[in-house]
Short mmCIF file of C-alpha atoms (C1' of nucleotides) in Angstrom, two decimals:
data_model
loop_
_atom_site.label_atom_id
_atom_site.label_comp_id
_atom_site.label_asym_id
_atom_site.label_seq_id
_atom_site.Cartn_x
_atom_site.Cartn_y
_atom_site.Cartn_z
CA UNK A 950 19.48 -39.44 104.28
CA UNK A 951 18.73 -36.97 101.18
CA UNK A 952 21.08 -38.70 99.09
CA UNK A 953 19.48 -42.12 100.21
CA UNK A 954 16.07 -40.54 99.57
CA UNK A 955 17.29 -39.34 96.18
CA UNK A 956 19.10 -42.28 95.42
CA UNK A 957 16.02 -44.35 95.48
CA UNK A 958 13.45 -42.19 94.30
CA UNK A 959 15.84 -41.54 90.88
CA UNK A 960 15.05 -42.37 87.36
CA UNK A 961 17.42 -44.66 85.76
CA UNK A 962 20.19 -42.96 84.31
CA UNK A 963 19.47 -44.70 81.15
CA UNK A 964 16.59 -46.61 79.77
CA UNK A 965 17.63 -49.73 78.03
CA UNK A 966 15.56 -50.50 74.66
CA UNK A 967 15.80 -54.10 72.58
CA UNK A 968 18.30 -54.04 70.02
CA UNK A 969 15.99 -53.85 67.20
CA UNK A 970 13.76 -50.78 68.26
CA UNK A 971 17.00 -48.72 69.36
CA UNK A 972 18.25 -49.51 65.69
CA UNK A 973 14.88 -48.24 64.22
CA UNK A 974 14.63 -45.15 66.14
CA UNK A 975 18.24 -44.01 65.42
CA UNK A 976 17.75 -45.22 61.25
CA UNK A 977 14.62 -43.06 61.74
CA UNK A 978 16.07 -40.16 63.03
CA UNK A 979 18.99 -39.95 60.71
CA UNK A 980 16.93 -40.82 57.72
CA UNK A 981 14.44 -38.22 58.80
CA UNK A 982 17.70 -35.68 58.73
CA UNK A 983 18.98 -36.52 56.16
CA UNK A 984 15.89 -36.22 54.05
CA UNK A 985 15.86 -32.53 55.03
CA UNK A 986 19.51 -31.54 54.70
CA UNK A 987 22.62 -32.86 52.52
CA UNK A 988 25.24 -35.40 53.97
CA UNK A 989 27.88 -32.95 55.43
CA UNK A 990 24.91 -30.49 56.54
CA UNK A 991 24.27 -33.02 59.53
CA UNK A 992 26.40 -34.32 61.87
CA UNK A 993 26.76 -37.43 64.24
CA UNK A 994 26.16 -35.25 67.03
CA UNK A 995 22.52 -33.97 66.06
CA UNK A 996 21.21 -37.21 64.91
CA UNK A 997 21.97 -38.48 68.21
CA UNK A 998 20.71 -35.90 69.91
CA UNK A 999 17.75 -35.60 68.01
CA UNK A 1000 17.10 -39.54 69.18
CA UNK A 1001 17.46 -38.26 72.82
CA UNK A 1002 20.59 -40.38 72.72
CA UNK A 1003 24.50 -40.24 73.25
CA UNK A 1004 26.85 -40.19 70.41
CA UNK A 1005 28.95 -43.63 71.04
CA UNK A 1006 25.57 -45.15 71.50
CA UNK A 1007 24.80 -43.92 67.96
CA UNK A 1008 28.28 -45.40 66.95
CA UNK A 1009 27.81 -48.75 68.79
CA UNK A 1010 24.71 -49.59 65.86
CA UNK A 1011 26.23 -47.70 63.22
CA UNK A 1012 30.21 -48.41 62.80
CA UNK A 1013 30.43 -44.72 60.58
CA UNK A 1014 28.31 -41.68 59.49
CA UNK A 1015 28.58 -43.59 56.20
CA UNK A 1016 27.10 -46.77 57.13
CA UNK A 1017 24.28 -44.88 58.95
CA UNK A 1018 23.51 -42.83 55.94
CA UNK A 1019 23.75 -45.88 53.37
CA UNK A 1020 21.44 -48.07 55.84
CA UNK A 1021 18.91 -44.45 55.40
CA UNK A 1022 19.18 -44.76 51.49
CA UNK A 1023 19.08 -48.09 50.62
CA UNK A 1024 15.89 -48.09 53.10
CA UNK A 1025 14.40 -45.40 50.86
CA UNK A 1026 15.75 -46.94 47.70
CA UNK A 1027 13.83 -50.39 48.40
CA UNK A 1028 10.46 -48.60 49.01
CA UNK A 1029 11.12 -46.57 45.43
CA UNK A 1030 11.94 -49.72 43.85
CA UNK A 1031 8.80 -51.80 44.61
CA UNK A 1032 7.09 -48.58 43.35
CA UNK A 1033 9.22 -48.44 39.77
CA UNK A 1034 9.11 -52.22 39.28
CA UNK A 1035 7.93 -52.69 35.75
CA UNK A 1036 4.42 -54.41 35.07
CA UNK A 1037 5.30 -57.96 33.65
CA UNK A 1038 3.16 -57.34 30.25
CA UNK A 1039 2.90 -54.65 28.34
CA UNK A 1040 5.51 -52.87 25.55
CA UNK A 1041 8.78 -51.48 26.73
CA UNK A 1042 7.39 -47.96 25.96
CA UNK A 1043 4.20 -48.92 28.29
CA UNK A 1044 6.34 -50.21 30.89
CA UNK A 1045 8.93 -47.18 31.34
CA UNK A 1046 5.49 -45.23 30.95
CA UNK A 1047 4.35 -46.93 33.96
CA UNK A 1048 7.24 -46.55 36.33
CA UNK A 1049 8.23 -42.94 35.20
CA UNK A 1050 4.71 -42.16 36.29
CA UNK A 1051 5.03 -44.29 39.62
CA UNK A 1052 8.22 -42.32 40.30
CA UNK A 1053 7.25 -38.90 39.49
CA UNK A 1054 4.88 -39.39 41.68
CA UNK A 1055 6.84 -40.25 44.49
CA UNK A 1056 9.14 -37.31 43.86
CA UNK A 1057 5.56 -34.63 43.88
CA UNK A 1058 5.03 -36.00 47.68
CA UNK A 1059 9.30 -36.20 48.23
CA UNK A 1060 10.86 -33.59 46.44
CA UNK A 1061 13.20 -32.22 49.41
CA UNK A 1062 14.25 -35.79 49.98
CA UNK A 1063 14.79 -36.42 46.29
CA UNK A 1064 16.89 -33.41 46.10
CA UNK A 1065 19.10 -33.91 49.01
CA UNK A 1066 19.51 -37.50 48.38
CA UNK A 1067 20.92 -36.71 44.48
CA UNK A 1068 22.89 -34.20 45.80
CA UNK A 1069 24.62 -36.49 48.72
CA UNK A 1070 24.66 -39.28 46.63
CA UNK A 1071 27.27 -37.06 44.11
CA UNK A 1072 29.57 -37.24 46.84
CA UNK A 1073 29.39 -40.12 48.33
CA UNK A 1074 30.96 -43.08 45.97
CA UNK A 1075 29.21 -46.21 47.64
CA UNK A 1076 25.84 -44.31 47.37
CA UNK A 1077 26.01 -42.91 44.10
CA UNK A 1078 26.79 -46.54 43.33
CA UNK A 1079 23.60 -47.78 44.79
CA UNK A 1080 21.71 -45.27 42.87
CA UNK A 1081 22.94 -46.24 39.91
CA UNK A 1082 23.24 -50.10 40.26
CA UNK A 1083 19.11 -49.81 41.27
CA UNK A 1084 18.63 -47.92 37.53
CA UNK A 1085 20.58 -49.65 36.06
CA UNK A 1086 18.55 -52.54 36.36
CA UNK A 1087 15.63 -51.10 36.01
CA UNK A 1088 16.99 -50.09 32.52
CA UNK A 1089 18.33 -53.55 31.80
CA UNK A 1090 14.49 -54.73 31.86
CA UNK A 1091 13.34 -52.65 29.48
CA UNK A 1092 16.54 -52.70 26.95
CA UNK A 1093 16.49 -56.31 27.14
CA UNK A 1094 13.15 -56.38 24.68
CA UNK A 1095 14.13 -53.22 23.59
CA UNK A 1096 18.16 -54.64 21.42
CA UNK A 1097 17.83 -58.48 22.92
CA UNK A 1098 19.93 -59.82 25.54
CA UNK A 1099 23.35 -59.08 23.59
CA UNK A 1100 25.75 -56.71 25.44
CA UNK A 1101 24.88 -52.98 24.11
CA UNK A 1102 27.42 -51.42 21.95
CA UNK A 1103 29.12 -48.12 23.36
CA UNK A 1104 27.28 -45.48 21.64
CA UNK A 1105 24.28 -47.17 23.01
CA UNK A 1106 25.31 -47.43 26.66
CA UNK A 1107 26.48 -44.08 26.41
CA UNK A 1108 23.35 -42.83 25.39
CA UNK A 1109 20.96 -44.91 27.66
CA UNK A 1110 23.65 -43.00 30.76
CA UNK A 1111 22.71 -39.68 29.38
CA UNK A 1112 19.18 -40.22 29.27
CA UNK A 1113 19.27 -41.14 32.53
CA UNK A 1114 21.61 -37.68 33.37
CA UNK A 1115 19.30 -35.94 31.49
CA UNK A 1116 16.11 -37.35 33.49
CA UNK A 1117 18.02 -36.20 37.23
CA UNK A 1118 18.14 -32.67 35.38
CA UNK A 1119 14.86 -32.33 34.11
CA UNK A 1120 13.06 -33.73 37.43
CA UNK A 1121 15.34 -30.98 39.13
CA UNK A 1122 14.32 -28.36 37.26
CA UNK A 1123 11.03 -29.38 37.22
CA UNK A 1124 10.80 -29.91 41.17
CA UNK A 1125 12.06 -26.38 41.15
CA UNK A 1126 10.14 -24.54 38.54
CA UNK A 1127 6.70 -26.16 39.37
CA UNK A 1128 5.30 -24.77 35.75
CA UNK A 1129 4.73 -27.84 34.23
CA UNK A 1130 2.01 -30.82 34.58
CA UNK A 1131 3.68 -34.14 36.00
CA UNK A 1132 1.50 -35.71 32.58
CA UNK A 1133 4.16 -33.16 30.84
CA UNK A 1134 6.78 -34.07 32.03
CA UNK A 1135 6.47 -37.81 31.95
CA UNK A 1136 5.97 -37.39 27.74
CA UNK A 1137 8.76 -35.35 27.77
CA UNK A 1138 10.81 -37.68 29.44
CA UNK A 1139 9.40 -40.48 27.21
CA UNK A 1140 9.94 -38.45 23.86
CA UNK A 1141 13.25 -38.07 25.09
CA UNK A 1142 14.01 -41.50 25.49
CA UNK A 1143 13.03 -42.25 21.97
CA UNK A 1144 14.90 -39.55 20.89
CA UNK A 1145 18.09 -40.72 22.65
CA UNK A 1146 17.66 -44.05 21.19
CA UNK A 1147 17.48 -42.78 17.60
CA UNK A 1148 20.57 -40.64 17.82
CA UNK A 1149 22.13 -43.58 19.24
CA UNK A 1150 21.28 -45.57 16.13
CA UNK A 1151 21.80 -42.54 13.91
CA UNK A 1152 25.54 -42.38 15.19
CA UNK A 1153 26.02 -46.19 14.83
CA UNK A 1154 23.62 -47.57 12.41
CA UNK A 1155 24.82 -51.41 13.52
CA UNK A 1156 22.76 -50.80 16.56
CA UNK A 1157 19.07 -52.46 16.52
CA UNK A 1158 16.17 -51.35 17.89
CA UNK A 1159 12.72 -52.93 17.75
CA UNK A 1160 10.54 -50.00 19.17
CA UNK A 1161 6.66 -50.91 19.87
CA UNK B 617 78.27 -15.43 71.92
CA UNK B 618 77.27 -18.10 69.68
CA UNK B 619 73.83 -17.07 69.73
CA UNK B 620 74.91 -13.43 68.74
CA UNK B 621 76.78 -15.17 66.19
CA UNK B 622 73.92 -17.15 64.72
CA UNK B 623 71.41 -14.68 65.26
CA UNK B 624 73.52 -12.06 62.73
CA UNK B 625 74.16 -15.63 59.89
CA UNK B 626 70.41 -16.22 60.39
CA UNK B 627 68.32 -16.77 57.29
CA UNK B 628 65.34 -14.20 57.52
CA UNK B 629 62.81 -16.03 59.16
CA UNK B 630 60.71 -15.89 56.15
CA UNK B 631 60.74 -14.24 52.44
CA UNK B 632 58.44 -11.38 51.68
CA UNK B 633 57.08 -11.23 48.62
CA UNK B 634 55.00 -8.70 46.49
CA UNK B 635 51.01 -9.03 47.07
CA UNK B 636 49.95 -10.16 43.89
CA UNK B 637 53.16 -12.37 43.19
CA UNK B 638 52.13 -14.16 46.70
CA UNK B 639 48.30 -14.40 45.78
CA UNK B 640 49.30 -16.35 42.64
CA UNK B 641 51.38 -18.75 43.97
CA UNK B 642 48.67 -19.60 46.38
CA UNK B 643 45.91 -19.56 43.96
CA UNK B 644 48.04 -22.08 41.57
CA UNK B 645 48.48 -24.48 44.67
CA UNK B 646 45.16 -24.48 44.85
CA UNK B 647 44.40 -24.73 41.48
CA UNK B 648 46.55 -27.74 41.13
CA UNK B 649 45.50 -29.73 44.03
CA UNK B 650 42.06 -29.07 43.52
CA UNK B 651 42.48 -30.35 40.07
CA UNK B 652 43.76 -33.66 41.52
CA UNK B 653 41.51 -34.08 44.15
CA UNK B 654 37.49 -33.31 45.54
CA UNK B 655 36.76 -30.10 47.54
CA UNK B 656 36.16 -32.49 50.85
CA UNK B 657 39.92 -34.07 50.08
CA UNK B 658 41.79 -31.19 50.36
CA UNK B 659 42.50 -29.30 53.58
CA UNK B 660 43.62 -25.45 53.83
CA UNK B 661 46.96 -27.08 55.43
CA UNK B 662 48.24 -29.26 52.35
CA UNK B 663 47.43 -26.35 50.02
CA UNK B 664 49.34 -23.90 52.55
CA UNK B 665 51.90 -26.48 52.82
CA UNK B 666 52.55 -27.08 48.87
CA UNK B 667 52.81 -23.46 48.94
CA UNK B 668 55.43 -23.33 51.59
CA UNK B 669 53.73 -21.19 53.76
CA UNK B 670 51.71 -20.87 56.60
CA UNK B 671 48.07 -21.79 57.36
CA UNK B 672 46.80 -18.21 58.19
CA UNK B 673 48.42 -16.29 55.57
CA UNK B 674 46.79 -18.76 53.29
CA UNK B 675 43.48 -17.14 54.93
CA UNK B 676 45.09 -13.45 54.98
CA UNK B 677 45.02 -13.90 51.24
CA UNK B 678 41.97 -15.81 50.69
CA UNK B 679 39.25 -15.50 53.66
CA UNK B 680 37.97 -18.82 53.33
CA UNK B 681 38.24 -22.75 51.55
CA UNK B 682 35.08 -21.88 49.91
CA UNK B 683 36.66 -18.62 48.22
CA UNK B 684 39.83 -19.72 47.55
CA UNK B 685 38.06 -22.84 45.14
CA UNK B 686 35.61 -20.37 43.73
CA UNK B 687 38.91 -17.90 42.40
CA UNK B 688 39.76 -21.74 40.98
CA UNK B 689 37.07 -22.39 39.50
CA UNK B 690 36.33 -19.22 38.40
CA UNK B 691 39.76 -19.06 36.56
CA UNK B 692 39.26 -22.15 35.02
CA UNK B 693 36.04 -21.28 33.67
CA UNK B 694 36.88 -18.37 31.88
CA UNK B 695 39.65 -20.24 30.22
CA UNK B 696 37.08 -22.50 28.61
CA UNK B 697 34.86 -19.98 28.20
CA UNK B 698 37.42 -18.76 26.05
CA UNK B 699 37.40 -21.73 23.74
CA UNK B 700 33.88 -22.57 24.34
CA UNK B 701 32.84 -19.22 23.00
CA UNK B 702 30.84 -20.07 20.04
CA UNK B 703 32.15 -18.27 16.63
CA UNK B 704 30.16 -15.35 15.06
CA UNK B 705 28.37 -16.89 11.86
CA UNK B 706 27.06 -20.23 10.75
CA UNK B 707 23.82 -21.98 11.41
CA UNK B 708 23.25 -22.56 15.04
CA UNK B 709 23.36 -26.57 15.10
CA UNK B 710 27.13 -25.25 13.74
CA UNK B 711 28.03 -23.21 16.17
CA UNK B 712 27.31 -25.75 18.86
CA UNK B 713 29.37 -28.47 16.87
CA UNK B 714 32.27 -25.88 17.36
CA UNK B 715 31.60 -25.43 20.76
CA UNK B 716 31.20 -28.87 21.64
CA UNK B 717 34.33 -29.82 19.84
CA UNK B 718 35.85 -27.41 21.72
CA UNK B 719 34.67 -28.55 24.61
CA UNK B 720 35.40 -32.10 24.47
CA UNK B 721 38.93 -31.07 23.24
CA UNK B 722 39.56 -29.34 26.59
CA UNK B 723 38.23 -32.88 28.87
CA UNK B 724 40.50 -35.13 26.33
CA UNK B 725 43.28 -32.94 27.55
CA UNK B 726 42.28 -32.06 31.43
CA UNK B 727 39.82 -35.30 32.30
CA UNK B 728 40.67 -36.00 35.87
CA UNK B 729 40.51 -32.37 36.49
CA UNK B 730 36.63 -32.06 34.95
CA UNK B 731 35.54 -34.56 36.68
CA UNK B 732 36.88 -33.38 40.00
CA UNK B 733 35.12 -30.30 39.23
CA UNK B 734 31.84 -31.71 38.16
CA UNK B 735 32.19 -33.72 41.86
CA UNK B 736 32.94 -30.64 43.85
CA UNK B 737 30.33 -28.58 42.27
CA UNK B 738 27.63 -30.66 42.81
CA UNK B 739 27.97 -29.67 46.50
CA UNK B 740 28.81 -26.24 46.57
CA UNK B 741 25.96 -23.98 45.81
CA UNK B 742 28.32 -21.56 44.20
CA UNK B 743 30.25 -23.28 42.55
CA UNK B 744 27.31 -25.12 40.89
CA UNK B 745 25.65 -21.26 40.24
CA UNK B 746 28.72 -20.56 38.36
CA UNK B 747 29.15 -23.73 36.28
CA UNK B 748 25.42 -23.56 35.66
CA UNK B 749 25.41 -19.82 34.73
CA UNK B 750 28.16 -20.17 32.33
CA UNK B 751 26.19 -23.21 30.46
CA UNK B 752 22.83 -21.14 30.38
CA UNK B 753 24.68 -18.26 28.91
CA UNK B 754 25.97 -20.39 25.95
CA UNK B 755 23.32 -21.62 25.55
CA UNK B 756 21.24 -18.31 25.17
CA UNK B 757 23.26 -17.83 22.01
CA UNK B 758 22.14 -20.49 20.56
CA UNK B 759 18.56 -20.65 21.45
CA UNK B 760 18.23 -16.96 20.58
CA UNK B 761 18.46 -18.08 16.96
CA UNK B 762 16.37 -21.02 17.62
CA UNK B 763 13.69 -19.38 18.96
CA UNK B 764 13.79 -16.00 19.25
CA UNK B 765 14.26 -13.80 21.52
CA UNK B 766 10.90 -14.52 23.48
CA UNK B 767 11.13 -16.21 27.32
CA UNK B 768 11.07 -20.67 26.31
CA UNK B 769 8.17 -22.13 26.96
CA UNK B 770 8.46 -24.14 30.40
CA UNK B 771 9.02 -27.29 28.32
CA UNK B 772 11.35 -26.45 26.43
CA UNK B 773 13.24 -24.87 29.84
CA UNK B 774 13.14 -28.46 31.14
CA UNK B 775 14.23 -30.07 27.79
CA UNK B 776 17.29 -27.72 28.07
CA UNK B 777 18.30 -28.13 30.73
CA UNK B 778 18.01 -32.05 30.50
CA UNK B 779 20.19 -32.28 27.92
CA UNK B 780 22.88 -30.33 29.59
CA UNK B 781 22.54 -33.19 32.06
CA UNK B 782 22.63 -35.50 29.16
CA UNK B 783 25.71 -34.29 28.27
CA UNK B 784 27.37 -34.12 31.74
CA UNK B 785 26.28 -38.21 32.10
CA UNK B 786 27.43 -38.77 28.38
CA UNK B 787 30.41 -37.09 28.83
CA UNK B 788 31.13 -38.85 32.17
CA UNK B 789 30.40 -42.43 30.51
CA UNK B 790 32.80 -41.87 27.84
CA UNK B 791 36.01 -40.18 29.99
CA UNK B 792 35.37 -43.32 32.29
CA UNK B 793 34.86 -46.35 29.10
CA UNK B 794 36.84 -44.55 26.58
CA UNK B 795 35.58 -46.72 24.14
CA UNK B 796 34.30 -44.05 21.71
CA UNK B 797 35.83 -41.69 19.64
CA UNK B 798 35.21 -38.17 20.91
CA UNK B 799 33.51 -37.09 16.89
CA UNK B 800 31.22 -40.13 17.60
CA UNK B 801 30.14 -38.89 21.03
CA UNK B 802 29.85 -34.98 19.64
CA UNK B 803 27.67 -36.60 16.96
CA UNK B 804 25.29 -38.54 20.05
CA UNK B 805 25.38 -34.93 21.69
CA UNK B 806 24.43 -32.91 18.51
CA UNK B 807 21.53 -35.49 17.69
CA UNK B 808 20.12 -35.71 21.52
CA UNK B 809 19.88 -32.24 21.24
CA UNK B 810 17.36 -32.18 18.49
CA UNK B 811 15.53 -34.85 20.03
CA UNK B 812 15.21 -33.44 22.77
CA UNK B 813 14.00 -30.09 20.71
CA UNK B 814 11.78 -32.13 19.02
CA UNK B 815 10.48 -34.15 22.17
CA UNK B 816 9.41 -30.27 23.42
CA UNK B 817 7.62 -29.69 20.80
CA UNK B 818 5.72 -32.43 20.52
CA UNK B 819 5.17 -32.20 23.92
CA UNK B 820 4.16 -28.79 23.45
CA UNK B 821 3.36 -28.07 19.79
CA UNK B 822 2.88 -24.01 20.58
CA UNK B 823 7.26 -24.12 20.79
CA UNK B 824 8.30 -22.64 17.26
CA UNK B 825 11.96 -23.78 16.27
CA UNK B 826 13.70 -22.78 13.28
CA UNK B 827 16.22 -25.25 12.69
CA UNK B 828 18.69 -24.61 10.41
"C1'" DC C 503 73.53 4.89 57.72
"C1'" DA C 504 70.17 4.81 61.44
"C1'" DT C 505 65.39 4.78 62.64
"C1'" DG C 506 60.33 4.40 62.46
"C1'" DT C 507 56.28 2.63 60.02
"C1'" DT C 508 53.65 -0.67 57.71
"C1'" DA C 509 51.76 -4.88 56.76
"C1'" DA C 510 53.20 -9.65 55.30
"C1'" DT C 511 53.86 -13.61 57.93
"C1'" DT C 512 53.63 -16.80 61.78
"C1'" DG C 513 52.76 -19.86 66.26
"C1'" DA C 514 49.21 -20.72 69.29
"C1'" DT C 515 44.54 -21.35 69.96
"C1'" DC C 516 39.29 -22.10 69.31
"C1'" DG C 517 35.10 -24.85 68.57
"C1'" DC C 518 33.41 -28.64 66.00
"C1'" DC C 519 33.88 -32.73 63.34
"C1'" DG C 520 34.13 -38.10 62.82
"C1'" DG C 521 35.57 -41.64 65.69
"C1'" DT C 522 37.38 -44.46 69.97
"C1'" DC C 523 37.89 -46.14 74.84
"C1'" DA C 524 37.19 -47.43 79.37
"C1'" DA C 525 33.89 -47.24 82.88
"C1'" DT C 526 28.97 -47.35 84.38
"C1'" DA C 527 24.54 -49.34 85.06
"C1'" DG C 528 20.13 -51.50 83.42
"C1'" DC C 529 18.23 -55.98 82.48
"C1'" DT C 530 18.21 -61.22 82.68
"C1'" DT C 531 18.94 -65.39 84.74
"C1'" DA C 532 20.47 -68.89 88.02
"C1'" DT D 618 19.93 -62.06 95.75
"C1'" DA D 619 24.05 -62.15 93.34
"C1'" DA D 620 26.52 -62.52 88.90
"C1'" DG D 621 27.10 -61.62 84.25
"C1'" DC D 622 26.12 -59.59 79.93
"C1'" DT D 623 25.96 -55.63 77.22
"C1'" DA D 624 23.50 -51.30 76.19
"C1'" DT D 625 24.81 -46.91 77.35
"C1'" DT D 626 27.68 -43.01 78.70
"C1'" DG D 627 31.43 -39.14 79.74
"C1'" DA D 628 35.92 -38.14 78.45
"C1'" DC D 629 39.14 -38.00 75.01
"C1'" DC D 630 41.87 -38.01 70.22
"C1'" DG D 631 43.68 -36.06 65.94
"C1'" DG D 632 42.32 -33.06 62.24
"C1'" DC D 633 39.38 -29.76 60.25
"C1'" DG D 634 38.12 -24.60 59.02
"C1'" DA D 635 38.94 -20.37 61.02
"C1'" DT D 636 40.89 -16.47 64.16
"C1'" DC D 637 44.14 -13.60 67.04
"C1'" DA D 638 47.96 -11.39 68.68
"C1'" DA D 639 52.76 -11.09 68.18
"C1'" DT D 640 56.81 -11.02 65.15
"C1'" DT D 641 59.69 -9.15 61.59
"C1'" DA D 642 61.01 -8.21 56.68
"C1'" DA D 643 60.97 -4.49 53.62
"C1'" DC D 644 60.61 0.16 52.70
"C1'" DA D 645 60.38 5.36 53.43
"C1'" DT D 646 62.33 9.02 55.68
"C1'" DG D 647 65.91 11.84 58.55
#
DNA sequence: CATGTTAATTGATCGCCGGTCAATAGCTTA
DNA sequence: TAAGCTATTGACCGGCGATCAATTAACATG
């Protein structure tokens, strides 16, 4: 009789969700982890727990921590890029003015995110890889007016790369130091760039350049 | 009778060896395979095992992964600082062209093994301290001639540090495309570290530089 | 040469990880 | 109302970093 009684009077064991929202909630709750700790600081466990879910269930949308995490970055990495998209017009020093400033900004309201996604993405080959592919293009836009549309010599490409190393370190130091103005920062970054560019062409004098 | 018999032939079960003879023997293992592959890629077993010895006395010697690839690392670092070590006189933009020669010397000759480092480090606070410690120091020598002996000015902090990040991604670029010869790339290093003195100042024209 | 002491060395075990499997049970539809 | 589909789960796997208690090689002492 009591187990009758209790038998119908129970909650579901379960409740069932569509496909799509159970997909959101658990991206949600792992990119919501992930923003706040590194890759190997969470596991599969606590982001399904955290969804109020079981762990195969986690598994059953997302074939491997990897994929999960990937599907959390490339999420984030969209919203950045509509963000950084250059302006159509403008010179190449007014565009990269423009999205330096649209991503700085990002990072002031982000910076644990930032951080945490740099330092997974080190690790992780298929996300650093993302990372890079998304700048990577960005850059192409703006070299493209900057030397034409013929393949950069080496010194070049190795510069433009360490610009780009030398942007993650500065943004780091400045996300931890807090001492100087984003305005700052942004003309540093930009002075840089020049700078990079003319040591480039200073190494290799074959390279061209037609600043604004 | 037989097992009388074998039991008085038997091998000792295992070899004893002096305390520090045994530490380095471990620590090389570790050395080596941590040269070869990331932190995450190597287990306390394989090391243990390329040692020919057991898991736990691996521990008895070193009380954890994480302090086992520190000892590594640390030993490794004070080899290059070693070579790194810039020489007593000359102008300072001299001293660093030493330095860096030295420097990319030692990755022409131990590539894989720098940039297994540079991967492992990035995730291990430590490790990271330690790497990063070692650069700052250098690098105190040199700016102490630059600029004094007064605390930088937050921008030129940032710029600093950037362009040690401009050199890790530089560096990086050309052990991967090989496509430049290492005087070319100390050249791109030596002149992206005046611009990026220069960018500092002109960022922030109170920095005073006395370059040579 | 025998014997006792010390500590270097080991096999067995722990809790947690990423990942898998077979069984259960909510929802839909005929 | 009964059947079928599949979202969901508890139990389990091998391997990880780490720990413990027991073994035993090497040495000091009589």
């Amino acid at each position: 009789m009591l187990v009758m009684a209790a038998k119908l009077a129970a909650e579901p064991a379960y409740t069932r969700l569509p496909v799509d929202e159970r997909r959101r909630l658990l991206l949600d709750a792992g990119a919501k982890l992930f923003a706040q700790h590194s890759y190997e600081e969470i596991s599969m466990r606590q982001i399904a727990q955290a969804a109020g879910v079981s762990k195969p269930l986690l598994y059953h949308y997302f074939p491997s921590k990897n994929d999960l995490f990937l599907a959390a970055v490339t999420e984030a990495a969209s919203e950045l890029q509509g963000l950084i998209q250059p302006a159509a017009g403008g010179t190449p020093v007014e565009q990269l003015t423009a999205s330096l400033d649209a991503y700085l900004g990002w990072i002031e309201d982000n910076g644990r995110t930032w951080a945490k996604l740099m330092q997974s993405a080190a690790v992780l080959p298929e996300a650093h890889q993302l990372v890079e592919g998304f700048r990577v293009g960005t850059m192409e836009l703006v070299l493209a007016e900057l030397t034409g549309k013929r393949k950069p010599r080496p010194a070049l490409r190795t510069a433009i790369r360490g610009w780009l190393g030398y942007m993650d370190a500065a943004i780091l130091d400045w996300t931890q130091a807090r001492d100087l103005p984003r305005e700052e920062l942004r003309d540093l970054l930009l002075a840089a760039f020049v700078g990079a560019l003319l040591a480039a062409q200073q190494v290799d004098p074959k390279i061209k350049l037609n600043l604004g």
